[in-house]
């Protein structure tokens, strides 16, 4: 089998997942977009969190051209991306009870804000505890996860619950357990993960929806422009000045 054939199979699998997410999650995307719009209008702040590779989708909506300027990254040292050494430490930290509560205690997150939590499996202590604790403090939570994991894996949180059990809105990425779309007789392990593609698309769809909802209500969405187009920096400066008390990635 040629590499080109495998590449084509991956694209087909990813496109199929994107279509499923578009068609099957449309109602939840609309709910999540409205939740973000409500938060913006009510003076709340927006935050996104993901651990390990799930952090890629969270970072994709923070300080992004065409994105909402109010979206801030809720960072947990050692688990954002794979830059911690050794990389396996990040996976271990996701299973530590109490870490999420400690992070929220020292974060600017407060009642009336909205928090997007990305976790493919939704089974580890960190995302579960973060969602549970945030909601108890009056924060609205949007979870992006693969619901399939709840039926095929055991929870790693003391409550026995999953991320999906502690959210105002749950977006199902449809990713199969194991996050690998391809198999081959000559390769002993499944390969070609698509979770980042699908999760990022879901979140960008939510942001687009939020912008549209705000516009429909007569509110200019606080969107950023690319700094690589003429006038982009001036535009962003205006937005950041207007919403400076709700933007934390500049401090």
Coordinates of C-alpha atoms in Angstrom, one line a residue:
X1 CA 0.0 0.0 0.0
X2 CA 1.4 3.4 -1.0
X3 CA 1.9 6.3 1.4
X4 CA -0.5 8.3 -0.9
X5 CA -3.2 5.8 -0.3
X6 CA -2.7 6.0 3.5
X7 CA -2.8 9.8 3.2
X8 CA -6.0 9.6 1.3
X9 CA -7.5 7.3 3.8
X10 CA -6.7 9.6 6.7
X11 CA -8.2 12.6 4.9
X12 CA -11.3 10.6 4.2
X13 CA -11.6 9.5 7.9
X14 CA -11.1 13.1 9.1
X15 CA -13.6 14.5 6.6
X16 CA -16.1 11.9 7.7
X17 CA -15.6 12.9 11.4
X18 CA -16.0 16.5 10.5
X19 CA -19.2 15.9 8.7
X20 CA -20.5 13.9 11.7
X21 CA -19.5 16.7 14.1
X22 CA -21.2 19.3 11.8
X23 CA -24.5 17.3 11.5
X24 CA -24.8 15.6 14.8
X25 CA -23.5 18.4 17.1
X26 CA -25.2 21.3 15.4
X27 CA -27.6 21.9 18.3
X28 CA -24.9 21.7 20.9
X29 CA -22.6 24.0 18.9
X30 CA -25.5 26.6 18.8
X31 CA -25.9 26.2 22.6
X32 CA -22.2 26.7 23.2
X33 CA -22.0 29.7 20.9
X34 CA -25.0 31.3 22.7
X35 CA -23.4 30.6 26.1
X36 CA -20.2 32.4 25.0
X37 CA -22.2 35.3 23.6
X38 CA -24.2 35.6 26.8
X39 CA -21.0 35.7 28.8
X40 CA -19.5 38.4 26.7
X41 CA -22.7 40.5 26.9
X42 CA -23.0 40.1 30.7
X43 CA -19.4 41.3 31.3
X44 CA -17.9 37.8 31.9
X45 CA -14.6 36.5 30.7
X46 CA -13.8 33.5 28.6
X47 CA -11.2 30.9 29.3
X48 CA -10.1 27.7 27.6
X49 CA -8.1 24.7 29.0
X50 CA -6.7 21.5 27.7
X51 CA -4.0 19.2 28.9
X52 CA -1.4 17.5 26.7
X53 CA -2.4 17.4 23.0
X54 CA -5.9 18.6 24.0
X55 CA -4.2 21.9 24.8
X56 CA -3.6 22.4 21.1
X57 CA -7.3 23.0 20.4
X58 CA -7.6 25.3 23.5
X59 CA -4.6 27.4 22.4
X60 CA -6.1 27.6 18.9
X61 CA -8.9 29.9 20.1
X62 CA -6.7 32.2 22.2
X63 CA -5.2 35.4 20.8
X64 CA -6.1 34.3 17.4
X65 CA -6.8 36.3 14.2
X66 CA -10.5 36.0 13.6
X67 CA -11.1 34.9 17.1
X68 CA -12.7 36.4 20.2
X69 CA -10.2 38.7 22.0
X70 CA -11.7 37.8 25.4
X71 CA -10.7 34.1 25.2
X72 CA -7.9 33.5 27.7
X73 CA -5.8 30.3 28.2
X74 CA -6.2 28.8 31.6
X75 CA -2.7 27.3 31.9
X76 CA -1.7 24.5 34.3
X77 CA 2.1 24.4 34.6
X78 CA 3.5 21.1 33.3
X79 CA 0.4 20.0 31.3
X80 CA 0.0 22.6 28.5
X81 CA 1.4 20.9 25.5
X82 CA 4.4 18.5 25.6
X83 CA 7.2 21.0 26.4
X84 CA 7.6 19.7 30.0
X85 CA 10.5 17.3 30.5
X86 CA 10.0 14.5 30.6
X87 CA 6.9 14.6 28.4
X88 CA 5.4 11.8 30.4
X89 CA 5.2 14.0 33.4
X90 CA 2.3 15.9 31.8
X91 CA 0.3 12.7 31.6
X92 CA 1.0 11.9 35.2
X93 CA -0.1 15.4 36.4
X94 CA -3.5 14.9 34.7
X95 CA -4.2 12.2 37.3
X96 CA -3.3 14.2 40.4
X97 CA -6.3 14.9 42.7
X98 CA -6.5 18.5 43.9
X99 CA -4.4 20.0 41.2
X100 CA -7.4 21.6 39.4
X101 CA -8.7 23.2 42.6
X102 CA -5.3 24.7 43.4
X103 CA -5.1 26.1 39.8
X104 CA -8.5 27.6 40.0
X105 CA -7.8 29.1 43.4
X106 CA -4.9 31.1 41.9
X107 CA -6.6 31.9 38.6
X108 CA -8.7 35.0 37.6
X109 CA -11.7 32.8 36.9
X110 CA -14.8 33.9 38.8
X111 CA -18.6 33.5 38.9
X112 CA -20.2 34.6 35.6
X113 CA -17.2 33.5 33.4
X114 CA -17.3 30.7 30.9
X115 CA -14.7 27.9 30.7
X116 CA -14.1 25.6 27.7
X117 CA -12.4 22.4 28.8
X118 CA -11.0 20.1 26.2
X119 CA -10.2 16.5 27.1
X120 CA -10.4 13.7 24.6
X121 CA -11.0 10.9 27.1
X122 CA -12.6 13.1 29.8
X123 CA -11.6 10.5 32.4
X124 CA -8.6 12.0 34.1
X125 CA -8.8 13.7 37.5
X126 CA -7.7 17.1 36.2
X127 CA -10.4 17.9 33.7
X128 CA -13.2 16.3 35.8
X129 CA -12.2 18.2 38.9
X130 CA -11.8 21.4 37.0
X131 CA -15.3 21.2 35.5
X132 CA -16.8 20.2 38.8
X133 CA -15.1 22.9 40.8
X134 CA -15.6 25.6 38.3
X135 CA -19.4 25.0 38.1
X136 CA -19.6 25.0 41.9
X137 CA -18.1 28.5 41.8
X138 CA -20.7 29.8 39.3
X139 CA -18.7 29.3 36.1
X140 CA -20.4 28.0 33.0
X141 CA -18.6 25.1 31.5
X142 CA -18.4 23.8 27.9
X143 CA -16.8 20.4 27.6
X144 CA -15.3 19.0 24.4
X145 CA -14.7 15.3 24.6
X146 CA -15.3 11.9 23.1
X147 CA -18.3 10.5 24.8
X148 CA -17.3 7.0 23.7
X149 CA -14.6 6.9 26.4
X150 CA -17.2 7.0 29.2
X151 CA -18.7 3.7 27.9
X152 CA -15.4 1.9 27.3
X153 CA -13.0 3.1 29.9
X154 CA -13.0 3.7 33.7
X155 CA -12.9 7.1 35.3
X156 CA -9.7 8.2 37.0
X157 CA -11.5 10.7 39.3
X158 CA -12.5 9.7 42.8
X159 CA -16.2 10.4 41.9
X160 CA -16.2 7.8 39.1
X161 CA -17.5 10.5 36.8
X162 CA -16.3 12.0 33.5
X163 CA -15.9 15.5 32.1
X164 CA -19.2 15.1 30.3
X165 CA -21.0 14.8 33.6
X166 CA -20.1 18.2 34.8
X167 CA -20.7 20.6 31.9
X168 CA -23.5 23.0 30.8
X169 CA -22.9 22.0 27.2
X170 CA -21.0 18.9 25.9
X171 CA -19.6 18.7 22.4
X172 CA -18.9 15.1 21.3
X173 CA -15.9 14.9 19.0
X174 CA -16.9 11.4 17.8
X175 CA -13.3 10.2 18.1
X176 CA -13.0 6.5 18.7
X177 CA -11.3 5.2 21.9
X178 CA -7.5 5.2 21.2
X179 CA -7.6 8.2 18.8
X180 CA -6.2 6.4 15.7
X181 CA -8.0 6.3 12.4
X182 CA -5.9 3.8 10.4
X183 CA -4.7 0.2 10.7
X184 CA -2.4 -1.9 8.5
X185 CA -1.5 -5.5 8.7
X186 CA 2.2 -4.6 8.5
X187 CA 2.0 -2.1 11.4
X188 CA 1.3 -3.5 14.8
X189 CA -0.4 -0.5 16.3
X190 CA -3.3 1.7 15.0
X191 CA -2.1 5.2 13.9
X192 CA -3.1 8.6 12.4
X193 CA -5.0 10.5 15.2
X194 CA -7.7 13.0 14.1
X195 CA -8.8 14.4 17.5
X196 CA -6.9 17.7 17.0
X197 CA -8.5 18.3 13.6
X198 CA -12.0 17.7 14.8
X199 CA -11.8 19.4 18.2
X200 CA -10.3 22.5 16.7
X201 CA -13.1 22.6 14.1
X202 CA -15.7 22.2 16.8
X203 CA -14.3 25.1 18.8
X204 CA -13.9 27.4 15.8
X205 CA -17.5 26.6 14.9
X206 CA -18.6 27.6 18.4
X207 CA -16.6 30.9 18.2
X208 CA -18.1 31.6 14.8
X209 CA -21.6 31.0 16.2
X210 CA -20.9 33.3 19.2
X211 CA -19.8 36.1 16.9
X212 CA -23.0 35.7 14.8
X213 CA -25.2 35.7 17.9
X214 CA -23.6 38.8 19.2
X215 CA -24.0 40.6 15.9
X216 CA -27.7 39.5 15.7
X217 CA -28.2 41.1 19.1
X218 CA -26.6 44.4 17.9
X219 CA -23.3 43.9 19.8
X220 CA -20.0 44.1 17.9
X221 CA -18.1 40.9 18.5
X222 CA -14.7 41.6 20.1
X223 CA -12.8 40.0 17.3
X224 CA -9.1 40.2 16.6
X225 CA -7.6 40.8 13.2
X226 CA -4.4 39.4 11.8
X227 CA -1.3 41.5 12.7
X228 CA 0.0 40.7 9.2
X229 CA -2.6 42.8 7.4
X230 CA -2.5 46.6 7.2
X231 CA -4.3 48.2 10.1
X232 CA -4.4 44.9 12.0
X233 CA -2.3 46.1 15.0
X234 CA -4.4 49.3 15.3
X235 CA -7.6 47.3 15.2
X236 CA -6.4 44.9 17.9
X237 CA -5.1 47.8 20.0
X238 CA -8.6 49.3 20.0
X239 CA -10.3 46.0 21.0
X240 CA -7.7 45.3 23.7
X241 CA -8.2 48.8 25.2
X242 CA -11.9 48.4 25.2
X243 CA -11.9 45.0 26.8
X244 CA -8.5 45.2 28.7
X245 CA -10.0 44.3 32.1
X246 CA -11.2 40.9 30.6
X247 CA -8.0 40.0 28.7
X248 CA -5.3 38.3 30.8
X249 CA -2.7 37.1 28.2
X250 CA -1.2 40.6 28.0
X251 CA -0.2 40.7 31.7

